[in-house]
Amino acid sequence: MLNLTPRYTSTRIDELPALLQPLAAQSMTLARLYAARGIVQPDELETQLAGLLPAEQLKGIIEAVRLLDVAIDEGQRILIVGDFDCDGATSTALMMRALTA
């Protein structure tokens, strides 16, 4: 018969890559997540908006803005679709708020 006894393992702060040890003091969960994803270099942990692509470089953004502009000017109905992860829910809420303001 299989032994299905649950086991709990925990990562100690000193077992984390040096980069993640200061973060563990704030959130051990995030530090473990980053470590599990192999993040060990400071540039992999970039959290500033400066690291994002300029909006103009997003594929199809110019056409999307044009279509949205025309739809708003002509009073057309606009369907907003989003998924259920955190960025999908956030962007859906943001579009709803922006378009109904």
Short mmCIF file of C-alpha atoms in Angstrom, two decimals:
data_model
loop_
_atom_site.label_atom_id
_atom_site.label_comp_id
_atom_site.label_asym_id
_atom_site.label_seq_id
_atom_site.Cartn_x
_atom_site.Cartn_y
_atom_site.Cartn_z
CA MET A 1 0.00 0.00 0.00
CA LEU A 2 1.21 3.53 -0.79
CA ASN A 3 2.27 5.80 2.04
CA LEU A 4 0.22 8.96 1.50
CA THR A 5 1.26 10.77 4.66
CA PRO A 6 1.28 14.52 3.96
CA ARG A 7 4.65 16.20 4.30
CA TYR A 8 5.28 19.86 4.87
CA THR A 9 8.56 21.42 3.88
CA SER A 10 9.59 24.98 4.48
CA THR A 11 12.32 27.11 2.98
CA ARG A 12 14.47 29.01 5.44
CA ILE A 13 15.58 32.54 4.58
CA ASP A 14 19.22 31.49 4.47
CA GLU A 15 18.36 28.85 1.84
CA LEU A 16 17.10 31.49 -0.60
CA PRO A 17 19.34 33.18 -3.18
CA ALA A 18 21.01 36.25 -1.66
CA LEU A 19 18.91 38.60 -3.82
CA LEU A 20 15.67 37.25 -2.33
CA GLN A 21 16.67 37.19 1.34
CA PRO A 22 15.70 40.86 2.03
CA LEU A 23 12.35 40.28 0.27
CA ALA A 24 11.64 37.27 2.50
CA ALA A 25 11.47 39.56 5.54
CA GLN A 26 8.48 41.29 3.89
CA SER A 27 6.89 38.29 2.17
CA MET A 28 8.30 34.79 2.46
CA THR A 29 5.61 33.60 0.04
CA LEU A 30 6.80 35.95 -2.71
CA ALA A 31 10.44 35.09 -2.02
CA ARG A 32 9.68 31.35 -2.34
CA LEU A 33 7.68 31.95 -5.52
CA TYR A 34 10.50 33.92 -7.14
CA ALA A 35 13.04 31.28 -6.06
CA ALA A 36 10.87 28.50 -7.52
CA ARG A 37 10.77 30.41 -10.81
CA GLY A 38 14.56 30.63 -10.86
CA ILE A 39 14.83 34.37 -10.26
CA VAL A 40 18.31 35.02 -8.90
CA GLN A 41 19.52 38.21 -10.66
CA PRO A 42 18.46 41.77 -9.72
CA ASP A 43 17.41 42.60 -13.30
CA GLU A 44 15.00 39.64 -13.25
CA LEU A 45 13.21 41.28 -10.34
CA GLU A 46 12.58 44.63 -12.07
CA THR A 47 9.42 46.12 -10.59
CA GLN A 48 9.53 49.63 -12.04
CA LEU A 49 7.23 50.81 -14.82
CA ALA A 50 10.30 51.93 -16.79
CA GLY A 51 10.83 48.28 -17.71
CA LEU A 52 7.56 48.11 -19.65
CA LEU A 53 7.29 48.54 -23.41
CA PRO A 54 6.15 51.98 -24.54
CA ALA A 55 2.45 51.78 -25.40
CA GLU A 56 3.16 52.69 -29.03
CA GLN A 57 5.15 49.46 -29.44
CA LEU A 58 2.28 47.16 -28.45
CA LYS A 59 1.19 45.20 -31.51
CA GLY A 60 -2.09 46.51 -32.93
CA ILE A 61 -2.44 49.34 -30.41
CA ILE A 62 -2.78 52.12 -33.02
CA GLU A 63 -5.61 50.29 -34.80
CA ALA A 64 -7.28 49.42 -31.48
CA VAL A 65 -7.24 53.06 -30.36
CA ARG A 66 -8.63 54.17 -33.74
CA LEU A 67 -11.48 51.63 -33.52
CA LEU A 68 -12.27 52.64 -29.95
CA ASP A 69 -12.24 56.33 -30.88
CA VAL A 70 -14.66 55.76 -33.77
CA ALA A 71 -16.95 53.60 -31.61
CA ILE A 72 -17.11 56.28 -28.91
CA ASP A 73 -17.69 59.10 -31.42
CA GLU A 74 -20.49 57.17 -33.14
CA GLY A 75 -22.11 56.00 -29.90
CA GLN A 76 -21.57 52.35 -30.77
CA ARG A 77 -21.87 49.63 -28.15
CA ILE A 78 -18.53 48.29 -26.95
CA LEU A 79 -18.08 44.75 -25.63
CA ILE A 80 -15.41 44.39 -22.96
CA VAL A 81 -14.10 40.86 -22.49
CA GLY A 82 -11.64 39.78 -19.80
CA ASP A 83 -10.45 36.59 -18.19
CA PHE A 84 -10.49 35.73 -14.51
CA ASP A 85 -6.86 36.13 -13.47
CA CYS A 86 -5.75 39.25 -11.63
CA ASP A 87 -4.58 41.22 -14.67
CA GLY A 88 -7.68 40.26 -16.68
CA ALA A 89 -10.07 41.28 -13.92
CA THR A 90 -8.13 44.49 -13.29
CA SER A 91 -8.02 45.52 -16.94
CA THR A 92 -11.72 44.72 -17.38
CA ALA A 93 -12.62 46.88 -14.37
CA LEU A 94 -10.33 49.65 -15.60
CA MET A 95 -11.94 49.66 -19.08
CA MET A 96 -15.44 49.68 -17.56
CA ARG A 97 -14.54 52.62 -15.35
CA ALA A 98 -12.80 54.54 -18.15
CA LEU A 99 -15.57 54.04 -20.69
CA THR A 100 -18.40 54.92 -18.32
CA ALA A 101 -16.75 58.03 -16.86
#
